[in-house]
Coordinates of C-alpha atoms in Angstrom, one line a residue:
Chain I
M294 CA -49.0 25.0 68.3
T295 CA -51.1 28.3 68.9
R296 CA -50.2 29.2 65.3
L297 CA -51.4 25.9 63.9
R298 CA -54.6 26.3 65.9
T299 CA -55.1 29.9 64.5
V300 CA -54.6 28.7 61.1
A301 CA -57.1 25.8 61.6
R302 CA -59.7 28.2 63.1
I303 CA -59.3 30.7 60.2
L304 CA -59.9 27.7 57.7
W305 CA -62.8 26.4 59.7
T306 CA -64.5 29.8 59.7
N307 CA -64.0 30.6 56.1
P308 CA -65.3 27.7 53.8
V309 CA -64.1 29.4 50.6
L310 CA -60.5 29.4 51.9
L311 CA -61.1 25.8 53.2
V312 CA -62.2 24.6 49.8
G313 CA -59.4 26.3 48.0
S314 CA -56.7 24.8 50.4
A315 CA -58.2 21.3 49.8
M316 CA -57.9 21.8 46.2
L317 CA -54.4 23.1 46.4
L318 CA -53.4 20.1 48.5
L319 CA -54.6 17.8 45.8
L320 CA -52.7 19.7 43.1
V321 CA -49.6 19.8 45.2
V322 CA -50.1 15.8 45.5
L323 CA -50.4 15.7 41.6
V324 CA -47.2 17.6 41.1
V325 CA -45.1 15.9 43.6
F326 CA -46.3 12.4 43.2
G327 CA -47.4 12.6 39.6
P328 CA -45.2 10.1 38.1
A329 CA -46.2 7.5 40.5
L330 CA -49.9 8.3 40.3
A331 CA -50.1 8.3 36.4
P332 CA -50.9 4.9 35.1
Y333 CA -48.4 5.6 32.2
R334 CA -45.7 7.7 31.1
Y335 CA -47.0 10.9 29.3
S336 CA -45.2 9.9 26.3
T337 CA -46.1 6.2 26.1
M338 CA -47.8 5.4 22.9
H339 CA -50.5 2.7 22.3
P340 CA -50.6 2.4 18.5
T341 CA -53.4 -0.1 18.8
A342 CA -55.6 2.0 21.0
T343 CA -55.8 5.4 19.3
F344 CA -58.7 7.7 20.2
A345 CA -60.0 5.4 22.8
P346 CA -63.1 6.5 24.4
P347 CA -63.1 7.6 28.0
F348 CA -64.6 6.1 31.2
Q349 CA -63.4 2.6 30.2
A350 CA -60.3 0.6 31.5
P351 CA -57.5 0.8 31.0
H352 CA -57.6 4.4 29.8
Y353 CA -60.0 6.1 31.9
L354 CA -59.9 9.6 30.2
G355 CA -59.4 7.9 26.8
T356 CA -56.3 8.2 24.5
D357 CA -55.2 10.8 21.9
E358 CA -54.2 10.5 18.3
F359 CA -50.9 8.6 19.1
G360 CA -52.7 6.3 21.8
R361 CA -51.3 8.4 24.6
D362 CA -53.1 8.0 27.9
V363 CA -55.0 11.4 28.5
L364 CA -55.3 10.7 32.3
S365 CA -51.5 10.4 32.4
R366 CA -50.8 13.5 30.3
V367 CA -53.3 15.6 32.4
V368 CA -51.3 14.4 35.5
Y369 CA -48.1 15.2 34.1
G370 CA -49.3 18.4 32.6
A371 CA -50.0 19.7 36.0
R372 CA -46.2 19.8 36.7
F373 CA -45.3 22.1 33.7
S374 CA -48.5 24.3 34.0
L375 CA -48.1 25.0 37.8
L376 CA -44.2 25.4 37.3
I377 CA -44.8 28.1 34.7
A378 CA -47.5 29.8 36.8
M379 CA -45.5 29.6 39.9
M380 CA -42.1 30.9 38.3
S381 CA -43.8 33.6 36.5
A382 CA -45.9 34.9 39.6
L383 CA -42.5 34.9 41.5
L384 CA -40.9 36.9 38.6
A385 CA -43.8 39.4 38.6
I386 CA -43.9 39.7 42.3
T387 CA -40.0 40.3 42.6
L388 CA -39.8 42.8 39.7
G389 CA -43.0 44.3 40.8
T390 CA -42.0 44.9 44.3
V391 CA -38.5 46.1 43.7
F392 CA -39.6 48.8 41.3
G393 CA -43.0 49.6 43.1
A394 CA -41.0 50.0 46.5
L395 CA -38.4 52.1 44.9
A396 CA -41.1 54.3 43.1
G397 CA -43.1 54.6 46.3
Y398 CA -40.3 55.1 48.7
F399 CA -38.0 57.4 46.7
G400 CA -40.7 59.3 44.8
G401 CA -39.3 62.0 42.4
W402 CA -37.8 61.3 39.1
L403 CA -37.2 57.5 39.8
N404 CA -41.0 57.4 40.5
A405 CA -41.7 59.3 37.2
I406 CA -39.7 57.1 35.1
I407 CA -40.9 53.8 36.7
M408 CA -44.6 54.9 36.6
R409 CA -44.4 56.1 33.0
V410 CA -43.0 52.8 31.9
T411 CA -45.5 51.0 33.9
D412 CA -48.4 52.9 32.3
L413 CA -46.9 52.2 28.8
L414 CA -46.8 48.5 29.4
L415 CA -50.3 48.6 30.8
A416 CA -51.6 50.2 27.7
F417 CA -51.3 46.9 26.0
P418 CA -53.6 43.9 26.6
A419 CA -51.6 41.4 28.7
L420 CA -52.1 38.2 26.3
L421 CA -51.2 40.4 23.2
L422 CA -48.0 41.6 25.0
A423 CA -47.1 38.1 26.3
I424 CA -47.5 36.8 22.6
V425 CA -45.3 39.5 21.1
V426 CA -42.6 39.1 23.9
V427 CA -42.6 35.2 23.3
A428 CA -42.4 35.7 19.5
I429 CA -39.3 37.9 20.3
A430 CA -37.7 35.3 22.7
G431 CA -39.0 32.1 20.9
P432 CA -41.5 29.7 22.3
G433 CA -40.8 27.4 25.1
L434 CA -41.2 26.8 28.7
T435 CA -38.6 29.4 30.0
N436 CA -39.4 32.1 27.6
A437 CA -43.2 31.6 28.2
T438 CA -42.3 32.1 32.1
L439 CA -40.4 35.2 31.3
A440 CA -43.0 36.7 29.2
I441 CA -46.0 36.1 31.6
G442 CA -43.9 37.4 34.5
I443 CA -43.0 40.6 32.7
V444 CA -46.5 41.2 31.3
Y445 CA -47.8 41.2 34.9
A446 CA -45.1 42.8 36.8
P447 CA -46.5 46.4 36.1
R448 CA -49.7 45.5 37.9
V449 CA -47.6 44.6 40.9
V450 CA -45.7 47.7 40.6
R451 CA -48.8 49.8 40.9
I452 CA -50.2 47.9 43.9
V453 CA -47.1 47.7 45.8
R454 CA -46.4 51.6 45.2
S455 CA -49.6 52.5 46.4
A456 CA -49.4 50.2 49.5
V457 CA -45.9 51.5 50.3
L458 CA -47.4 55.1 49.9
Q459 CA -50.0 54.2 52.4
V460 CA -47.7 52.5 54.8
M461 CA -45.5 55.4 54.8
Q462 CA -48.0 57.7 56.2
N463 CA -47.7 55.8 59.5
D464 CA -45.8 57.5 62.4
Y465 CA -43.6 54.2 63.0
V466 CA -42.2 54.9 59.6
N467 CA -41.1 58.5 60.5
A468 CA -40.0 57.1 63.7
A469 CA -37.8 54.6 62.2
M470 CA -36.4 57.3 59.8
A471 CA -35.9 59.7 62.7
L472 CA -33.9 57.2 64.5
G473 CA -31.4 57.1 61.6
A474 CA -32.4 53.8 60.1
R475 CA -31.0 53.4 56.6
D476 CA -33.3 53.3 53.8
G477 CA -32.9 49.6 53.1
R478 CA -33.9 48.9 56.8
V479 CA -36.8 51.0 56.6
I480 CA -38.1 49.7 53.3
W481 CA -37.6 45.9 54.2
L482 CA -38.6 46.0 58.0
H483 CA -41.3 48.7 58.2
V484 CA -42.8 49.2 54.6
L485 CA -42.6 46.1 52.8
R486 CA -43.5 43.8 55.7
N487 CA -46.9 45.7 56.1
T488 CA -47.7 45.4 52.5
L489 CA -47.4 41.7 52.7
P490 CA -51.3 41.0 53.2
T491 CA -52.0 42.9 50.0
L492 CA -49.2 41.1 48.2
G493 CA -50.2 37.6 49.5
T494 CA -53.7 37.8 48.0
Y495 CA -52.5 39.2 44.7
T496 CA -49.9 36.4 44.5
S497 CA -52.6 34.0 44.5
I498 CA -54.4 36.0 41.6
L499 CA -51.2 36.0 39.9
F500 CA -51.1 32.3 39.9
A501 CA -54.5 32.1 38.3
Y502 CA -53.5 34.7 35.7
G503 CA -50.3 32.9 34.9
L504 CA -52.1 29.5 34.6
L505 CA -54.5 31.2 32.1
T506 CA -51.9 33.1 30.2
E507 CA -49.7 30.1 30.0
A508 CA -52.5 27.9 28.6
A509 CA -53.6 30.5 26.1
L510 CA -49.9 30.7 24.9
S511 CA -49.6 26.9 24.8
F512 CA -53.0 26.7 22.9
L513 CA -51.5 29.2 20.3
G514 CA -48.4 27.1 20.0
L515 CA -46.2 29.6 21.7
G516 CA -45.9 27.9 25.1
V517 CA -44.4 24.5 26.3
Q518 CA -43.5 22.5 23.0
P519 CA -44.6 18.8 22.4
P520 CA -44.2 16.2 23.4
I521 CA -43.9 17.9 26.9
P522 CA -47.7 17.8 28.0
S523 CA -49.2 21.0 29.1
W524 CA -53.0 21.5 29.3
G525 CA -53.2 24.3 26.8
G526 CA -50.9 22.4 24.4
M527 CA -53.1 19.2 24.7
L528 CA -56.1 21.4 23.8
R529 CA -54.2 22.7 20.7
S530 CA -53.5 19.2 19.2
A531 CA -57.1 18.0 20.4
R532 CA -58.5 20.9 17.8
S533 CA -57.5 18.8 14.9
F534 CA -59.9 16.1 16.1
L535 CA -62.9 18.0 17.2
E536 CA -65.4 15.9 15.5
L537 CA -63.8 12.5 15.6
S538 CA -63.0 12.6 19.4
P539 CA -64.7 15.7 21.1
M540 CA -63.8 14.5 24.6
L541 CA -60.2 15.2 24.0
S542 CA -61.1 18.8 24.0
V543 CA -62.9 18.6 27.4
F544 CA -60.4 16.9 30.2
P545 CA -57.6 19.2 29.8
G546 CA -59.9 22.2 30.2
V547 CA -61.5 20.9 33.3
A548 CA -57.9 20.5 34.6
I549 CA -57.0 24.2 33.8
M550 CA -60.5 25.5 35.3
F551 CA -59.8 23.3 38.5
A552 CA -56.2 24.8 39.0
V553 CA -57.2 28.4 38.2
L554 CA -60.4 28.1 40.5
T555 CA -58.2 26.8 43.3
F556 CA -56.2 30.0 43.2
N557 CA -59.1 32.1 42.8
L558 CA -60.9 30.5 45.8
I559 CA -57.6 31.2 47.9
A560 CA -57.4 34.7 46.7
D561 CA -61.1 35.1 47.5
G562 CA -60.7 33.6 51.0
L563 CA -57.5 35.4 52.0
A564 CA -59.1 38.7 50.9
E565 CA -62.0 38.0 53.2
V566 CA -59.6 36.9 56.1
L567 CA -57.5 40.0 55.8
D568 CA -60.3 42.4 55.2
P569 CA -63.0 41.7 57.8
R570 CA -65.5 44.1 56.0
L571 CA -65.9 41.6 53.2
R572 CA -66.9 38.9 55.7
S573 CA -70.4 38.1 54.6
K574 CA -71.8 36.1 57.7
T575 CA -70.7 37.5 60.8
Chain O
M55 CA -66.0 69.2 31.6
L56 CA -64.7 70.4 28.1
T57 CA -61.2 71.3 29.6
F58 CA -60.8 67.9 31.3
T59 CA -61.7 66.0 28.2
V60 CA -59.2 68.0 26.1
R61 CA -56.4 67.5 28.7
R62 CA -57.2 64.0 28.8
L63 CA -57.2 63.6 24.9
L64 CA -53.9 65.5 24.9
A65 CA -52.4 63.3 27.6
I66 CA -52.9 60.3 25.2
I67 CA -50.5 61.8 22.7
P68 CA -47.3 61.2 24.9
L69 CA -48.5 57.7 25.7
M70 CA -48.9 57.1 22.0
L71 CA -45.3 58.3 21.2
G72 CA -44.2 55.7 23.8
V73 CA -46.5 53.1 22.4
I74 CA -45.3 53.8 18.9
L75 CA -41.7 53.5 20.0
I76 CA -42.2 50.1 21.7
T77 CA -44.5 48.8 18.9
M78 CA -41.5 49.8 16.4
L79 CA -38.8 48.2 18.7
L80 CA -40.6 45.1 19.8
P81 CA -41.3 43.4 16.2
R82 CA -37.9 44.1 15.0
L83 CA -36.4 42.2 18.1
I84 CA -38.2 39.2 16.8
P85 CA -35.3 37.0 15.2
G86 CA -35.2 36.7 11.5
D87 CA -36.5 39.6 9.6
V88 CA -39.0 39.9 7.0
V89 CA -36.6 39.7 4.1
T90 CA -35.0 36.4 5.2
I91 CA -38.4 34.9 5.7
M92 CA -39.6 36.1 2.3
L93 CA -36.4 35.1 0.4
G94 CA -36.2 31.8 2.5
S95 CA -38.0 29.8 -0.2
E96 CA -35.3 30.8 -2.7
S97 CA -32.6 28.4 -3.0
V98 CA -29.7 30.8 -3.0
V99 CA -30.1 34.2 -1.3
S100 CA -27.5 36.5 -2.5
P101 CA -26.6 39.2 0.2
Q102 CA -26.9 41.8 -2.6
R103 CA -30.7 40.7 -3.2
A104 CA -31.4 40.7 0.6
D105 CA -30.0 44.3 0.9
E106 CA -31.7 45.5 -2.0
M107 CA -35.1 44.1 -0.6
R108 CA -34.4 45.8 2.8
R109 CA -33.7 49.1 1.0
L110 CA -36.9 48.9 -1.0
L111 CA -38.9 48.2 2.1
G112 CA -37.1 51.1 3.9
L113 CA -35.6 48.7 6.5
D114 CA -32.1 49.9 5.9
R115 CA -32.8 53.1 7.6
S116 CA -31.9 53.8 11.3
I117 CA -34.6 53.3 13.8
P118 CA -34.9 56.9 14.7
Q119 CA -35.3 57.6 11.0
Q120 CA -38.0 55.0 10.7
Y121 CA -39.8 56.3 13.8
W122 CA -39.9 59.8 12.4
D123 CA -40.9 58.4 8.9
Y124 CA -43.8 56.6 10.8
L125 CA -44.9 59.6 13.0
T126 CA -44.9 61.9 9.9
G127 CA -47.0 59.2 7.9
L128 CA -49.3 59.1 10.6
V129 CA -50.1 62.6 10.7
R130 CA -51.0 62.3 7.0
G131 CA -53.3 59.3 7.8
D132 CA -50.7 56.9 6.4
M133 CA -49.9 53.8 8.4
G134 CA -47.5 52.3 5.9
R135 CA -47.9 49.1 3.7
S136 CA -47.8 45.7 4.5
L137 CA -44.4 44.2 3.8
R138 CA -46.1 41.0 2.5
T139 CA -48.8 41.9 0.3
G140 CA -48.2 45.8 -0.2
Q141 CA -51.8 46.6 1.0
P142 CA -52.0 49.9 2.7
V143 CA -52.3 49.2 6.5
G144 CA -54.8 51.6 7.3
P145 CA -57.8 50.1 5.3
L146 CA -56.4 46.5 6.0
I147 CA -56.9 47.4 9.8
V148 CA -60.1 49.0 9.4
D149 CA -61.6 46.1 7.4
R150 CA -60.6 43.5 10.0
F151 CA -61.3 45.7 12.9
M152 CA -64.9 45.8 12.0
L153 CA -65.2 42.2 12.3
S154 CA -63.5 42.3 15.8
F155 CA -65.7 45.1 16.8
Y156 CA -68.8 43.1 16.3
I157 CA -67.5 40.5 18.6
S158 CA -66.3 43.0 21.4
M159 CA -69.7 44.9 21.2
L160 CA -71.6 41.7 21.6
A161 CA -69.2 40.6 24.4
I162 CA -69.6 44.0 26.2
V163 CA -73.4 44.3 25.7
L164 CA -74.2 40.7 26.6
G165 CA -71.5 40.7 29.6
T166 CA -72.9 44.0 31.0
V167 CA -76.7 43.2 30.7
G168 CA -76.1 39.7 31.8
G169 CA -73.8 40.9 34.8
V170 CA -75.7 43.6 36.1
T171 CA -78.9 41.7 35.9
L172 CA -77.4 38.9 37.9
G173 CA -75.8 41.2 40.3
V174 CA -79.1 43.0 41.1
I175 CA -80.9 39.6 41.6
A176 CA -77.9 38.6 43.7
A177 CA -78.3 41.7 45.8
R178 CA -81.8 40.9 46.3
Y179 CA -81.0 37.4 47.4
R180 CA -77.9 38.3 49.6
R181 CA -77.2 36.4 52.6
T182 CA -79.5 33.5 51.6
R183 CA -78.7 30.0 50.1
A184 CA -78.9 31.4 46.4
D185 CA -75.8 33.8 47.3
L186 CA -73.6 30.6 47.0
F187 CA -74.7 30.2 43.5
F188 CA -73.9 33.5 42.6
R189 CA -70.4 33.2 44.0
I190 CA -69.7 30.0 42.3
F191 CA -70.9 31.5 39.1
N192 CA -68.5 34.4 39.7
L193 CA -65.6 32.3 40.6
I194 CA -66.1 29.8 37.7
G195 CA -66.6 32.5 35.2
L196 CA -63.2 34.1 36.3
S197 CA -61.5 30.6 36.0
V198 CA -62.3 29.1 32.8
P199 CA -59.9 29.7 29.9
R200 CA -61.6 31.6 26.9
F201 CA -60.2 29.4 24.3
W202 CA -61.6 26.3 25.9
V203 CA -65.2 27.8 26.3
A204 CA -64.9 28.8 22.7
T205 CA -64.2 25.2 21.9
L206 CA -67.1 23.8 24.0
L207 CA -69.4 26.5 22.4
L208 CA -68.2 25.3 19.1
L209 CA -68.8 21.7 20.0
A210 CA -72.2 22.5 21.4
A211 CA -73.2 24.6 18.3
T212 CA -71.9 21.8 15.8
F213 CA -73.6 18.8 17.6
Y214 CA -76.7 20.5 19.0
L215 CA -77.4 23.4 17.0
A216 CA -76.3 22.6 13.5
G217 CA -76.5 25.5 11.2
T218 CA -77.9 28.2 13.8
F219 CA -74.7 29.9 14.4
P220 CA -71.9 29.5 12.1
T221 CA -68.8 28.1 13.7
V222 CA -66.2 29.1 11.1
G223 CA -65.3 32.4 9.5
A224 CA -66.9 35.7 9.4
A225 CA -70.0 37.0 7.3
R226 CA -69.1 38.4 3.7
A227 CA -68.6 42.0 3.2
D228 CA -72.0 42.6 1.6
A229 CA -74.0 40.6 4.4
S230 CA -76.8 42.1 6.3
F231 CA -76.2 43.4 10.0
L232 CA -78.0 40.4 11.5
E233 CA -75.9 38.2 9.4
R234 CA -72.7 39.8 10.7
M235 CA -74.1 39.3 14.2
R236 CA -75.0 35.8 13.7
Y237 CA -71.3 35.0 12.7
A238 CA -69.9 37.1 15.8
F239 CA -72.5 35.5 18.1
L240 CA -70.5 32.6 19.5
P241 CA -67.2 34.4 19.7
G242 CA -68.9 37.3 21.5
L243 CA -70.8 35.1 23.9
T244 CA -67.5 33.2 24.8
L245 CA -66.0 36.6 25.9
A246 CA -69.1 37.8 27.5
I247 CA -69.0 35.0 30.0
P248 CA -66.1 36.2 32.1
V249 CA -67.3 39.8 31.9
A250 CA -70.6 38.9 33.2
A251 CA -69.0 37.0 36.0
V252 CA -66.9 40.0 37.0
L253 CA -69.8 42.6 36.7
A254 CA -72.2 40.5 38.6
R255 CA -69.9 40.4 41.6
I256 CA -69.3 44.1 41.6
T257 CA -73.0 44.9 41.0
Q258 CA -74.0 42.8 44.0
T259 CA -71.4 44.4 46.3
A260 CA -72.2 48.0 45.2
M261 CA -76.1 47.5 45.2
A262 CA -75.5 46.0 48.8
E263 CA -73.9 49.2 49.9
V264 CA -76.3 51.6 48.4
L265 CA -79.2 49.7 49.5
A266 CA -78.0 50.0 53.1
Q267 CA -78.2 53.8 52.8
D268 CA -80.9 55.9 54.6
Y269 CA -82.6 57.3 51.2
V270 CA -83.4 53.9 50.2
R271 CA -84.8 53.1 53.7
V272 CA -87.0 56.3 53.0
A273 CA -88.1 55.2 49.6
H274 CA -89.3 51.9 51.1
A275 CA -90.9 53.7 53.9
K276 CA -92.9 55.9 51.6
G277 CA -94.4 52.8 50.2
L278 CA -92.6 52.6 46.8
A279 CA -92.5 49.3 45.3
R280 CA -89.4 47.1 45.7
R281 CA -88.8 47.2 42.0
V282 CA -88.9 51.0 41.7
V283 CA -86.6 51.3 44.6
F284 CA -84.1 49.0 43.2
V285 CA -84.0 50.2 39.7
K286 CA -84.7 54.0 40.2
H287 CA -83.1 54.7 43.4
A288 CA -80.2 52.1 44.0
L289 CA -79.1 50.9 40.6
R290 CA -78.1 54.3 39.0
N291 CA -76.0 54.9 42.0
A292 CA -74.5 51.7 42.2
L293 CA -73.2 51.8 38.7
I294 CA -70.1 53.7 39.1
P295 CA -67.7 50.9 39.9
V296 CA -69.7 48.8 37.6
V297 CA -68.7 51.4 34.7
T298 CA -65.1 51.4 35.9
E299 CA -65.0 47.7 35.7
V300 CA -66.5 47.7 32.2
G301 CA -63.6 49.8 31.1
L302 CA -61.0 47.5 32.7
Q303 CA -62.8 44.6 31.0
T304 CA -62.4 46.0 27.5
G305 CA -58.7 45.3 27.9
F306 CA -59.3 41.7 28.6
I307 CA -61.7 41.4 25.9
F308 CA -59.0 42.8 23.4
G309 CA -56.7 40.3 24.5
G310 CA -59.3 37.6 24.4
I311 CA -60.0 38.3 20.8
V312 CA -57.1 36.7 19.7
E313 CA -58.0 33.3 21.5
V314 CA -61.6 33.2 20.1
E315 CA -60.7 34.4 16.7
V316 CA -58.3 31.6 16.5
V317 CA -61.0 28.9 17.8
F318 CA -63.7 30.2 15.4
S319 CA -61.2 31.0 12.5
Y320 CA -62.6 34.4 12.5
P321 CA -60.5 36.9 10.4
G322 CA -60.5 39.8 12.8
V323 CA -57.6 41.8 14.0
G324 CA -56.4 39.1 16.6
Q325 CA -55.6 36.8 13.7
L326 CA -54.2 39.6 11.7
A327 CA -51.8 40.2 14.5
L328 CA -50.8 36.7 15.0
N329 CA -50.2 36.4 11.1
A330 CA -48.2 39.6 11.1
I331 CA -45.9 38.1 13.9
S332 CA -45.3 35.0 12.2
Q333 CA -44.6 36.7 9.0
R334 CA -42.5 39.5 10.6
D335 CA -44.9 42.1 8.9
Y336 CA -43.9 44.9 11.0
P337 CA -46.2 47.7 9.8
V338 CA -49.3 45.6 10.2
L339 CA -48.3 44.4 13.7
Q340 CA -47.4 47.9 14.7
G341 CA -50.8 49.2 13.2
V342 CA -52.8 46.7 15.2
L343 CA -51.1 47.3 18.3
L344 CA -51.3 50.9 17.9
V345 CA -55.1 51.0 17.0
I346 CA -55.6 48.7 20.1
T347 CA -54.1 50.8 22.7
V348 CA -55.4 54.0 21.4
L349 CA -59.0 52.6 21.6
F350 CA -58.3 51.1 25.1
A351 CA -57.1 54.6 26.2
L352 CA -60.1 56.3 24.6
I353 CA -62.7 53.7 26.3
N354 CA -61.0 54.6 29.7
L355 CA -61.5 58.3 29.0
I356 CA -65.1 57.7 28.2
V357 CA -65.5 55.6 31.3
D358 CA -64.1 58.7 33.4
L359 CA -66.4 61.2 31.7
S360 CA -69.5 58.8 32.5
Y361 CA -69.0 59.2 36.1
A362 CA -70.2 62.8 35.9
W363 CA -73.5 61.6 34.2
L364 CA -73.9 59.0 36.7
D365 CA -73.2 61.0 39.7
P366 CA -73.8 64.8 39.1
R367 CA -71.7 65.5 42.4
I368 CA -68.7 64.7 40.2
R369 CA -67.5 67.7 38.3
Y370 CA -64.4 67.9 36.2
E371 CA -62.7 71.1 36.2

């Protein structure tokens, strides 16, 4: 109960986090109840109503070249876009935490190898590397997820490693070691737990990166393949009808912006909660 | 300073050796090599013919051999030839890169000028209602997909600014500088928006910190105009984190070039890389990736060196 109250108090004093959380709730509702909320299935075609203009019943956001309801496709698209973002963020966090912790805790040659590989991967612009990885593995949902996860893992390695190095300066880590705790126990119980605040904020940022990268990959035809709706993929097919139906290029982009903004707001708010120096009005 | 620069330049070499190895291995992992794709249109592909082509293109040699060939070629200034067109890769990349260079330059200049200006204004209005506006601009700038902003700008230019800024392709080779910039303007503006958003935020924070210093209070106290204090006393000292971020942002710009070049059908390095991937043109892809990573490393070096200019207390030994 007190915990719930603490959360409520934090949310109340931090409007950015509050708005972000409300938006996240909306996204979760869309993902979970999407099929029930969407007026049509994402693949249902209405051959007599292609390129219907928006803001009119029964297709409130209009229809595309096959007469598919844009609103329904945007709602369904949330599932796939957020799924990829979530899985790739988890992958990046897992890979990054394991290698970052190993490099920071053990140091020496292990650190040297891990950090050189990290530097090498960071030498490439993220999107370009993701494109090359997808080209190797082939386009599709799983491979796009893997590519995004791999591309962002090196950033997590750096963050975790420096957090681990910082935490290891503390006496309680030395104490645990002196008491004869095994490496695994020290890493898990004393080191990683204390890097969680940093990681929490970065996870939210990774969600935002993941969404943007997935959208770009799908826009380039390398992500989720049609007829599965993804926001980036919808914008890709809308490109052929820019003059005929420009609104088709608007709504999926608004959806991407909304979702990315959600996670940026949460990251911003969390950073403020966790680092009181950033608080603007107190 | 000189020793530092030389040492940093030398440190790029091992990084490059690694990058070359990766750019050598990665494209070759893409399923279906160039020969199968090139011969794909022929009805019957005899294995002999495929082998012969691989030999002609030098693809029958082992990876370490190809690596060595590539390295010795690089030293002679030879980046190989396109497997598809036979054009030498070096000049091809230089041509295309100049086109992308206009976009990146515009993005950096517009983004930096816009971002720093906004950041200074935001620092002036910190802790007022206007603060919220700057924060929202920052967050939205970070949240919009670049290819979507590009699409919206393209739509706006088509419907409202017909003819002012071209929305397709790049200027011809003999065009004037102004004409080239006109073609690069919309793609450059697209990439400048997120840069401006990030820089505005960082400038604001840095300015706020500097403005709280005693020497700024002294400057105010001796009666200097607020503008003079802001620009002469505070801004230069607030610029270090900003410059660091400009360096980091170039990495994002290089990635974003692919997105905007596709939307505006602009024939720069981004498109070149995408085509090279789909055609399995290894030397071209390798060349593009190599040039981009070298540039990225050099820009970060310049960023580090500029600290000494911004803050004379920093000395590199």
